[in-house]
Short mmCIF file of C-alpha atoms and ligand atoms in Angstrom, two decimals:
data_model
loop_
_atom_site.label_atom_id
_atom_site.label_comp_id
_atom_site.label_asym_id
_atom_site.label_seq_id
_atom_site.Cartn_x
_atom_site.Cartn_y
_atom_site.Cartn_z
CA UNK T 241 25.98 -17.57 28.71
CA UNK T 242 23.18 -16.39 26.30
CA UNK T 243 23.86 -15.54 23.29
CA UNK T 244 22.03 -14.02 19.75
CA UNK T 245 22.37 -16.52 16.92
CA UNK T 246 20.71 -16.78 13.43
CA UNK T 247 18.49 -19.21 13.32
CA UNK T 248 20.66 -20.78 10.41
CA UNK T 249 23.69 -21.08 12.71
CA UNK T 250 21.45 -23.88 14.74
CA UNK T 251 22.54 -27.69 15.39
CA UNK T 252 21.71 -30.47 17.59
CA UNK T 253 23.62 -30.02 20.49
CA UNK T 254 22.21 -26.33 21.15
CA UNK T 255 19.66 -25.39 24.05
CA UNK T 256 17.49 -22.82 22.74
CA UNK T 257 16.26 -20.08 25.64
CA UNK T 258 14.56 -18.02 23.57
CA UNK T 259 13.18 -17.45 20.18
CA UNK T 260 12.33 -14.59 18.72
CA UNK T 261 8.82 -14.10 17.25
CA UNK T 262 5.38 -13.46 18.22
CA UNK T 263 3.48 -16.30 20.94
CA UNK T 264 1.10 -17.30 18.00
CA UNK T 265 3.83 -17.73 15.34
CA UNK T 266 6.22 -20.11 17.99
CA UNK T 267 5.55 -23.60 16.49
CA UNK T 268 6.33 -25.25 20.59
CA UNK T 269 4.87 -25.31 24.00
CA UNK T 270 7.86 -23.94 25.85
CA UNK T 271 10.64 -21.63 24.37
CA UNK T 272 13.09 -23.17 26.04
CA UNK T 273 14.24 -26.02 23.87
CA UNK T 274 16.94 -28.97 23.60
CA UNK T 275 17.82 -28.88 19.72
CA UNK T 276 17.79 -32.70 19.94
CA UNK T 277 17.07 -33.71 16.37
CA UNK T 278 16.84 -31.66 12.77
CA UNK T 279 12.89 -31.71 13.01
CA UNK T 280 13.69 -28.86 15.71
CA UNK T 281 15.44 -27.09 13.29
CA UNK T 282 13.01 -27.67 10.31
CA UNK T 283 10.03 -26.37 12.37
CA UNK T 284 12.04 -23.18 13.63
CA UNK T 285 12.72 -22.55 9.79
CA UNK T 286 9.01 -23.33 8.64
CA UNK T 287 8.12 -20.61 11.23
CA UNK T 288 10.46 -18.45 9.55
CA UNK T 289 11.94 -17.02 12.35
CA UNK T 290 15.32 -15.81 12.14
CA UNK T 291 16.95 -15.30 15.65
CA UNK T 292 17.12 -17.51 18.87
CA UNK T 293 19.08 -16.73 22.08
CA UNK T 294 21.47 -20.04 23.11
CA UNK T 295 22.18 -21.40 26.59
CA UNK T 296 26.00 -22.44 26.10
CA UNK T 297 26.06 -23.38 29.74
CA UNK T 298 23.22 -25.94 28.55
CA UNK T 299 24.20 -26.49 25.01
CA UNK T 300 26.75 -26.24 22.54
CA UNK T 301 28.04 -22.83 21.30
CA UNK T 302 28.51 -21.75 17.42
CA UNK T 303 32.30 -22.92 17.45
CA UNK T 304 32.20 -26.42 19.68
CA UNK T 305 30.28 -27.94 16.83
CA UNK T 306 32.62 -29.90 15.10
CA UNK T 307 30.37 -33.20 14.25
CA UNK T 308 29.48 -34.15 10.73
CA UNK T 309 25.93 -35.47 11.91
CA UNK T 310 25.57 -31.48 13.34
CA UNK T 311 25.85 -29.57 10.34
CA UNK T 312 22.03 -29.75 8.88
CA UNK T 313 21.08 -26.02 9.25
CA UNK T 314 17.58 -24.40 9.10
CA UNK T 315 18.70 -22.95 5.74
CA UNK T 316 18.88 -26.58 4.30
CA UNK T 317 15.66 -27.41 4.74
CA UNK T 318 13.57 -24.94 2.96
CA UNK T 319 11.19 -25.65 0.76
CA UNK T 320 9.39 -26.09 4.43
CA UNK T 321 5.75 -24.80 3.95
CA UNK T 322 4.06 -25.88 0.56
CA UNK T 323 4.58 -23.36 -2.51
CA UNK T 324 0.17 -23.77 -3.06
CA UNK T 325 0.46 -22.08 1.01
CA UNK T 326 3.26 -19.71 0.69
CA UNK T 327 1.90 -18.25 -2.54
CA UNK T 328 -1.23 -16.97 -0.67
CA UNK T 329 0.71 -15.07 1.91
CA UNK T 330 3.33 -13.94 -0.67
CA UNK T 331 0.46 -12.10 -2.72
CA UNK T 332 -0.97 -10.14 -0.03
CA UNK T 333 2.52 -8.97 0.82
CA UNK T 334 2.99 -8.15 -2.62
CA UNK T 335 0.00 -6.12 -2.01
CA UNK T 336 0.88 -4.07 0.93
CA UNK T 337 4.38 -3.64 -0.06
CA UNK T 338 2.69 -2.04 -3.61
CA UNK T 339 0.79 0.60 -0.60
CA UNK T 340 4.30 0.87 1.35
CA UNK T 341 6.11 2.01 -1.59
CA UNK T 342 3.28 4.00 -3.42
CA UNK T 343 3.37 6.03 -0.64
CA UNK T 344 6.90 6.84 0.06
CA UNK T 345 7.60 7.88 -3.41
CA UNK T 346 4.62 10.04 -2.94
CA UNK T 347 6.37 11.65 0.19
CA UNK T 348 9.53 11.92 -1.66
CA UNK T 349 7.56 13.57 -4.65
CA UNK T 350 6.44 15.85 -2.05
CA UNK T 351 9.66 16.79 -0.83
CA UNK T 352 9.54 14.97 2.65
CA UNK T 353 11.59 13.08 4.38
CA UNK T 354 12.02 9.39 3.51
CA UNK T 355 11.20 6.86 5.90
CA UNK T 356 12.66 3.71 5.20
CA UNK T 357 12.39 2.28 8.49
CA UNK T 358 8.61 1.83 7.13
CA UNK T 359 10.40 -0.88 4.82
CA UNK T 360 12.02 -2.90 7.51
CA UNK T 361 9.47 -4.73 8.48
CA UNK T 362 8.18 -5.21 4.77
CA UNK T 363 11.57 -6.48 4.05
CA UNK T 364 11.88 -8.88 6.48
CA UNK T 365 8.54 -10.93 6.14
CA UNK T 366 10.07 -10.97 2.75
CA UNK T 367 12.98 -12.80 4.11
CA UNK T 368 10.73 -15.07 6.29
CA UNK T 369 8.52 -15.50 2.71
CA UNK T 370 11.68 -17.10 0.86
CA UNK T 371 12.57 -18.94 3.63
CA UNK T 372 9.14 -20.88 4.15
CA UNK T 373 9.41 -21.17 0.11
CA UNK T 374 11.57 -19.72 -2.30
CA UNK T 375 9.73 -20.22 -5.10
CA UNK T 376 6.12 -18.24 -3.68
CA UNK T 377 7.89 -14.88 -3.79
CA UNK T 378 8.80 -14.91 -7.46
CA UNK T 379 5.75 -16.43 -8.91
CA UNK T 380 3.65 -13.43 -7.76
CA UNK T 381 6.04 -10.97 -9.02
CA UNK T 382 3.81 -10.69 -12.64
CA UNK T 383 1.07 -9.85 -11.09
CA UNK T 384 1.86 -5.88 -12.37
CA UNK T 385 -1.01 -3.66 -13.63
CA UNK T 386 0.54 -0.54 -16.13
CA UNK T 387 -0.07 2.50 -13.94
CA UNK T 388 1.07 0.85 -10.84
CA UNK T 389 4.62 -0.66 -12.76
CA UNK T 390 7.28 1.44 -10.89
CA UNK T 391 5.98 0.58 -7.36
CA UNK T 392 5.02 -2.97 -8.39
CA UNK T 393 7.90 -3.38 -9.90
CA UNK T 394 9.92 -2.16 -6.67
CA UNK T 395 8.41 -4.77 -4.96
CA UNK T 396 9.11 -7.48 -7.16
CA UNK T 397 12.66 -6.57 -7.82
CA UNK T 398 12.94 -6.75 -4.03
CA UNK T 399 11.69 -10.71 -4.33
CA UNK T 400 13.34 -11.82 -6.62
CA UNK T 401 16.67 -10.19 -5.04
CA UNK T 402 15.85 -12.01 -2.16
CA UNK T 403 14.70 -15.10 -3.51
CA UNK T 404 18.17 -15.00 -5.82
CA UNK T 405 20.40 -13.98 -2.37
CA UNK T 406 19.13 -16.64 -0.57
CA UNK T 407 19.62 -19.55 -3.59
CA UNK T 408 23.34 -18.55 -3.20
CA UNK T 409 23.57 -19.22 0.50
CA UNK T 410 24.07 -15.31 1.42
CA UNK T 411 23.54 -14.70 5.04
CA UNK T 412 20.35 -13.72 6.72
CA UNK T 413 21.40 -10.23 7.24
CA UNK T 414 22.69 -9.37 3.81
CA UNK T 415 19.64 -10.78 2.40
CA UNK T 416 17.54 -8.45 4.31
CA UNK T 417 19.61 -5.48 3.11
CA UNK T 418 19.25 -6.98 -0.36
CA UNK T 419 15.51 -6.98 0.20
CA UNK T 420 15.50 -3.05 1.40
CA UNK T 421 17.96 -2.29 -2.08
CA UNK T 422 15.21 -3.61 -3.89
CA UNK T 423 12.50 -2.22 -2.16
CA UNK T 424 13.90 1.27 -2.57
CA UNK T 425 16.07 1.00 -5.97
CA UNK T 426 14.36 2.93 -8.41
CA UNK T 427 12.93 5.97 -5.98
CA UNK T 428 14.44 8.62 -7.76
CA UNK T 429 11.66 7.38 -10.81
CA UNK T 430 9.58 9.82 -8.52
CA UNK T 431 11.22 12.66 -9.52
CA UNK T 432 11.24 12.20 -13.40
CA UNK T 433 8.16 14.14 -15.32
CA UNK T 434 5.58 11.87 -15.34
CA UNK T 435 5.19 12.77 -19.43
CA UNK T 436 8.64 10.79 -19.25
CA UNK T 437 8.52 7.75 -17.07
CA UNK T 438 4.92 6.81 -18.46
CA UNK T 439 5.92 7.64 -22.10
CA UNK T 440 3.43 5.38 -24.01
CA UNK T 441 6.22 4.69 -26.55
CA UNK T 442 10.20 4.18 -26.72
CA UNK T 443 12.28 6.99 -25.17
CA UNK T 444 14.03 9.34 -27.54
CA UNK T 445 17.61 10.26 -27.22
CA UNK T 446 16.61 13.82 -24.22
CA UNK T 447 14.01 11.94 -22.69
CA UNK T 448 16.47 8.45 -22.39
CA UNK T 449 18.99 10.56 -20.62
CA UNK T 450 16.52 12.54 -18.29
CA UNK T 451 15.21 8.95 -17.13
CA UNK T 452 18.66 7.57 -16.54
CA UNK T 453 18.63 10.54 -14.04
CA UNK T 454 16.43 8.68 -11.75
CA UNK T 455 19.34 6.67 -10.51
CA UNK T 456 21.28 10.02 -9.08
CA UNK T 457 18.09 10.86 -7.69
CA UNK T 458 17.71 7.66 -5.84
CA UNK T 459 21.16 8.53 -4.40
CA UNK T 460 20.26 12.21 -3.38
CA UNK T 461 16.59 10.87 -1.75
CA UNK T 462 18.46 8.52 0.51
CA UNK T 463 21.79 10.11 1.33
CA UNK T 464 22.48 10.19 5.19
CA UNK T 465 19.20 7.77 6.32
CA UNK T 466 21.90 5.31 6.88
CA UNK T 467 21.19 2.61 4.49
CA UNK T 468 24.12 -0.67 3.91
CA UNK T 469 26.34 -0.68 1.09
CA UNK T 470 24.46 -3.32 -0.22
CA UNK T 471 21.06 -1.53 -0.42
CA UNK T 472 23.08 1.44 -1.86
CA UNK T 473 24.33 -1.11 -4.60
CA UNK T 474 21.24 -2.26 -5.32
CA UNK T 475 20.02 1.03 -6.05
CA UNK T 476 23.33 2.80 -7.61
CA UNK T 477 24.25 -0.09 -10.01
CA UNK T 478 21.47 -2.11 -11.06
CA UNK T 479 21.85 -0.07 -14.57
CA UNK T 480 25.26 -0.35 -14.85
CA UNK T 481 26.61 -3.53 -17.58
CA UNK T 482 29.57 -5.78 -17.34
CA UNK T 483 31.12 -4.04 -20.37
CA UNK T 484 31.42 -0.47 -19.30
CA UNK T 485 28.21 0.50 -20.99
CA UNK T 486 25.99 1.04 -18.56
CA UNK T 487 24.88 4.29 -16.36
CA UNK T 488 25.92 6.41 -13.94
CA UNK T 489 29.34 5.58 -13.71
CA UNK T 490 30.12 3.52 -16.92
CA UNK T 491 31.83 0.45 -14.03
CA UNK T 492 32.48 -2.41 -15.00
CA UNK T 493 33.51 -5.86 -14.50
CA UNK T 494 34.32 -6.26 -11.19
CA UNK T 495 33.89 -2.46 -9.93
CA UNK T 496 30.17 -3.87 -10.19
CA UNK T 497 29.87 -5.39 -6.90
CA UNK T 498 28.57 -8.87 -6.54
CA UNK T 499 25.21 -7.38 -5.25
CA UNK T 500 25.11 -4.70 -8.03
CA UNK T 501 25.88 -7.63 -10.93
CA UNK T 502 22.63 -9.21 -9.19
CA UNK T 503 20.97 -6.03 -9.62
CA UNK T 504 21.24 -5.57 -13.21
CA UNK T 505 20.29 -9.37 -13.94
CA UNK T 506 16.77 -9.06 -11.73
CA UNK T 507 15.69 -5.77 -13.06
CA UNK T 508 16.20 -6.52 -16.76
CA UNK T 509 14.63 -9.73 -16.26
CA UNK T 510 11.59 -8.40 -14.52
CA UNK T 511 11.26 -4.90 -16.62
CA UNK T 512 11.20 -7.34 -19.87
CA UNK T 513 8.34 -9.73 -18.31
CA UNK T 514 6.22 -6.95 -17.24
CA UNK T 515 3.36 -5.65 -19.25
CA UNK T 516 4.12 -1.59 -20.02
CA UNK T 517 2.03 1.22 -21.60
CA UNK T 518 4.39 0.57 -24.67
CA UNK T 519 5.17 -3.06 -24.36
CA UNK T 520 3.18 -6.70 -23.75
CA UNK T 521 5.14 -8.68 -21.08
CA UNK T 522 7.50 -10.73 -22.28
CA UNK T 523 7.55 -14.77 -21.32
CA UNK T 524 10.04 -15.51 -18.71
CA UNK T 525 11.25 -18.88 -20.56
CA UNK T 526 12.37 -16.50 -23.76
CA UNK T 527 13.52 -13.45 -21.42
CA UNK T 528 15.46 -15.94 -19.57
CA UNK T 529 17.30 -16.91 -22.63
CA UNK T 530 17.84 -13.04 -24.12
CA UNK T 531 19.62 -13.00 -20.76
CA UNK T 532 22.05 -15.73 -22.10
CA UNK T 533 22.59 -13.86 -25.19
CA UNK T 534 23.17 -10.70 -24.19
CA UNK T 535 25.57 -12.08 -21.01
CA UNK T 536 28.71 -11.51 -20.97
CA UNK T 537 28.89 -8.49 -21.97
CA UNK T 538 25.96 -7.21 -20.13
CA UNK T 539 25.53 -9.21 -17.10
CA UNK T 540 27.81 -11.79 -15.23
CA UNK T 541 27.05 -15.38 -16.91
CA UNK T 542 27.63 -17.60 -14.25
CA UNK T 543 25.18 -15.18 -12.22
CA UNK T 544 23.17 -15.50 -14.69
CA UNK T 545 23.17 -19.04 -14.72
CA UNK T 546 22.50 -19.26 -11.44
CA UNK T 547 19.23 -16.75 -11.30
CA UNK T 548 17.87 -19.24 -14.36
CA UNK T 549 18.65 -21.85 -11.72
CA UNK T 550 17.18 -20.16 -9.33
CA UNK T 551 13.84 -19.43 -10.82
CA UNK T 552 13.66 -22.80 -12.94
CA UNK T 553 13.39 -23.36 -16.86
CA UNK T 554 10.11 -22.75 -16.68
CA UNK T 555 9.47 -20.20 -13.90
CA UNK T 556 6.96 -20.19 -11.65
CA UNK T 557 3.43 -18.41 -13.22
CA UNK T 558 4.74 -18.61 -16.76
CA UNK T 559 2.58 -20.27 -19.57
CA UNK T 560 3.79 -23.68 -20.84
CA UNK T 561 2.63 -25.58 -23.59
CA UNK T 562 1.76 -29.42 -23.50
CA UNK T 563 2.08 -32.07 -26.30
CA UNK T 564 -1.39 -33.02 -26.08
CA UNK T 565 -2.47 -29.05 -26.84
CA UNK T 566 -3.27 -28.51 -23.20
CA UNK T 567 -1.75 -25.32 -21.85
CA UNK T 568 -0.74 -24.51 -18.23
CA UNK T 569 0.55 -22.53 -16.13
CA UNK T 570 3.84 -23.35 -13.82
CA UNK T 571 2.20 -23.49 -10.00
CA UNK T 572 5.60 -25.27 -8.24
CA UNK T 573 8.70 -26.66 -8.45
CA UNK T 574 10.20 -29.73 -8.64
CA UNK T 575 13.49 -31.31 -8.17
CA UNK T 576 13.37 -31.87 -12.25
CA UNK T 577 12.87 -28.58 -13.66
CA UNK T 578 11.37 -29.58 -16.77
CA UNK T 579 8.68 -31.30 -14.92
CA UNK T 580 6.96 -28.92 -12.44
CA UNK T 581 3.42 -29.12 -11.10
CA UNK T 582 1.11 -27.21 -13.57
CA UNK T 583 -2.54 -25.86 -13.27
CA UNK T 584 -4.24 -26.46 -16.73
CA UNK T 585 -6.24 -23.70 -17.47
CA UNK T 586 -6.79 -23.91 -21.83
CA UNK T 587 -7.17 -26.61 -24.49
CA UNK T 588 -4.74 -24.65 -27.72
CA UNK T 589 -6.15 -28.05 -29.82
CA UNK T 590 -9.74 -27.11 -29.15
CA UNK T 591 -9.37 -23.03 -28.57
CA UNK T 592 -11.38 -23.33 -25.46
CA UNK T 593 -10.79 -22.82 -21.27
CA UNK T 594 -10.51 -25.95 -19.59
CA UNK T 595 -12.01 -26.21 -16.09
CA UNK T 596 -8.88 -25.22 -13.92
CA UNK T 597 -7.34 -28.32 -12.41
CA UNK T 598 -3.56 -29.33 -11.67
CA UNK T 599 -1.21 -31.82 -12.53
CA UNK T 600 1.95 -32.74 -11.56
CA UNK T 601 4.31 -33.34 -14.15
CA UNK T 602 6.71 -35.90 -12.76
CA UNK T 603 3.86 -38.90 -12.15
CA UNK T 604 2.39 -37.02 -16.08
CA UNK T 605 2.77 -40.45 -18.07
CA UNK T 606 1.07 -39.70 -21.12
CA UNK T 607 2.44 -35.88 -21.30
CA UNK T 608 5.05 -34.04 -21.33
CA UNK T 609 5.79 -30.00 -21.86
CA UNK T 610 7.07 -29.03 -25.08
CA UNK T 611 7.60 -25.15 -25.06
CA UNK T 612 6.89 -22.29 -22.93
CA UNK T 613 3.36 -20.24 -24.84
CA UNK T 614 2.80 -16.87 -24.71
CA UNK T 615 -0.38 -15.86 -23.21
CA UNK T 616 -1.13 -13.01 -25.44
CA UNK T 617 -1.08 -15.65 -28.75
CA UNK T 618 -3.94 -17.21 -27.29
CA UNK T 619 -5.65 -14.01 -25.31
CA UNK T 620 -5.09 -15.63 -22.03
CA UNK T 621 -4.93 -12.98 -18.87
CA UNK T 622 -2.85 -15.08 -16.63
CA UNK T 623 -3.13 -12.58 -13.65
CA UNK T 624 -6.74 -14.27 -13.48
CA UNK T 625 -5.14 -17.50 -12.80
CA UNK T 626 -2.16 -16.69 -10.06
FE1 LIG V 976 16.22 1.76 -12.40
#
């Protein structure tokens, strides 16, 4: 029999028919494949595709696997395609999800129809993206210019949803639907006067409560276009707190659903690290701990824990500062978070730009970090560097 599995369900044992994803994406000669060792699995997942069709008749089936040595999914393997690689891709998808979104709160602005199957496929390479590496995704997510911030920061609320979804071993499908919540989440900003969203200054008591509209807008612009529950959460409770203090509905504890106490934690943390007309970005290192503070009563804590986990002490494209006076600026991961691979960009002892070069802080001897900096102290655009 053939069957439709995720490609996370795989294990040796399995006969692979079919997989599905474009000729020039399908890392083997034939499609029709004996899973005979993990490196089968690991190149499916560095592909990033997501479904194959099984031969039971020629293979195991989901439930015969019972064997310890079996149970190395595709999901295990990931970091599979190098951060220096995935970042590339990840910013020009950044890119043309920025266009996608632009232009469907345009459309709704306009009074027309939202098409959200437009997203889908937007969504989905941003599955793919996190899969290849989890870590590309959220270090272009700064990259945020003033007058684009509420379709840039659709976009990166969407990555760093799906980025965070897929750290806590959700399933392929609700991470998708995670990815569309974020994509669409704060539509209903579309329909707030323009004097209001782009305020150049702190909202006043009116104006606060005619932006908190924007989340019953979001729910009037995509009733009936059949979204999941867990885009709908995404977009209805990312403002409301732990404590009972948020907006619309004042929920809290666990009325929040799990997807919705994700929510809130991503959009504070990247509406605090993004440059406004009113506001210089904050550093992640410092919003990261505000989060702390400000948890439980605002957020979930252990959630919280785990998106800090997720993203690193020092996330990827933040600023750190070096015990010799060398500053740089967080390119990868590594299994020690304190010591990730860093691209030097500015001597802090010396006031001057260093020629751009990269070091990896693990095999650092003779350095170490010592605090996350904050570009603006030393006039450093870091958007020139990622
Ligand atoms: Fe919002």
């Amino acid at each position: 029999m053939i069957k439709k599995i995720s490609t996370s369900e795989l294990r040796i044992g399995m006969f692979i028919d079919d997989l599905e994803c474009e000729w020039d994406k399908h890392p083997f000669m034939n499609k029709k494949i004996s899973v005979s060792d993990s490196q089968v699995i690991q190149k499916i997942a560095s592909a990033g595709i997501r479904y194959a069709l099984i031969d039971t008749a020629l293979g195991s089936d989901v439930d015969d696997i019972a064997d310890a040595n079996s149970t190395e999914t595709a999901a295990n393997y990931a970091p599979s395609v190098e951060a220096s690689i995935e970042v590339d891709r990840a910013r020009a998808l950044y890119r043309e999800a920025t266009t996608v979104i632009r232009n469907m709160m345009e459309d709704a602005r306009l009074g027309k129809q939202v098409q959200v199957n437009a997203l889908e496929p937007v969504a989905e390479r941003m599955v793919q993206s996190a899969m290849r590496n989890h870590h590309a995704l959220t270090s272009v997510t700064r990259i945020k210019t003033k007058d684009e911030y509420t379709f840039m920061h659709c976009v990166s609320v969407a990555g760093l949803m799906t980025t965070f979804a897929r750290e806590q071993g959700l399933d392929d499908e609700t991470i998708h639907q995670v990815a569309l919540g974020g994509l669409v989440h704060d539509i209903g900003k579309t329909l707030v006067p323009d004097k209001v969203l782009n305020k150049p200054g702190k909202l006043e008591g009116d104006e606060f409560s005619v932006m908190k509209r924007h989340v019953d807008y979001s729910g009037e612009l995509l009733a009936g276009l059949g979204l999941s529950q867990i885009a709908i959460d995404v977009t209805m409770q990312h403002h409301e707190r732990m404590d009972g203090t948020g907006y619309p509905l004042k929920l809290s504890g666990e009325q929040i659903s799990h997807i919705g106490q994700m929510s809130a934690i991503v959009d504070v943390y990247d509406a605090l690290t993004s440059v406004r007309v009113y506001k210089s970005a904050w550093e992640p290192t410092q919003t990261l701990k505000k989060l702390i503070e400000w948890s439980p009563g605002h957020f979930n804590r252990d959630l919280v824990q785990h998106f800090i986990r997720c993203l690193g002490i020092y996330p990827m494209g933040s600023l750190v500062e070096l015990e010799s006076g060398l500053l740089g600026i967080v390119i990868e991961a590594s299994e020690d978070m304190l010591r990730p691979k860093l691209r030097i960009i500015y001597n802090a002892k010396y006031d001057r730009y260093e020629r751009p070069h990269d070091i990896d802080m693990v095999k650092a001897k003779n350095d170490r970090i010592i605090n996350a900096a904050l570009p603006a102290q030393y006039k450093i655009d870091l958007a020139a560097f990622l």
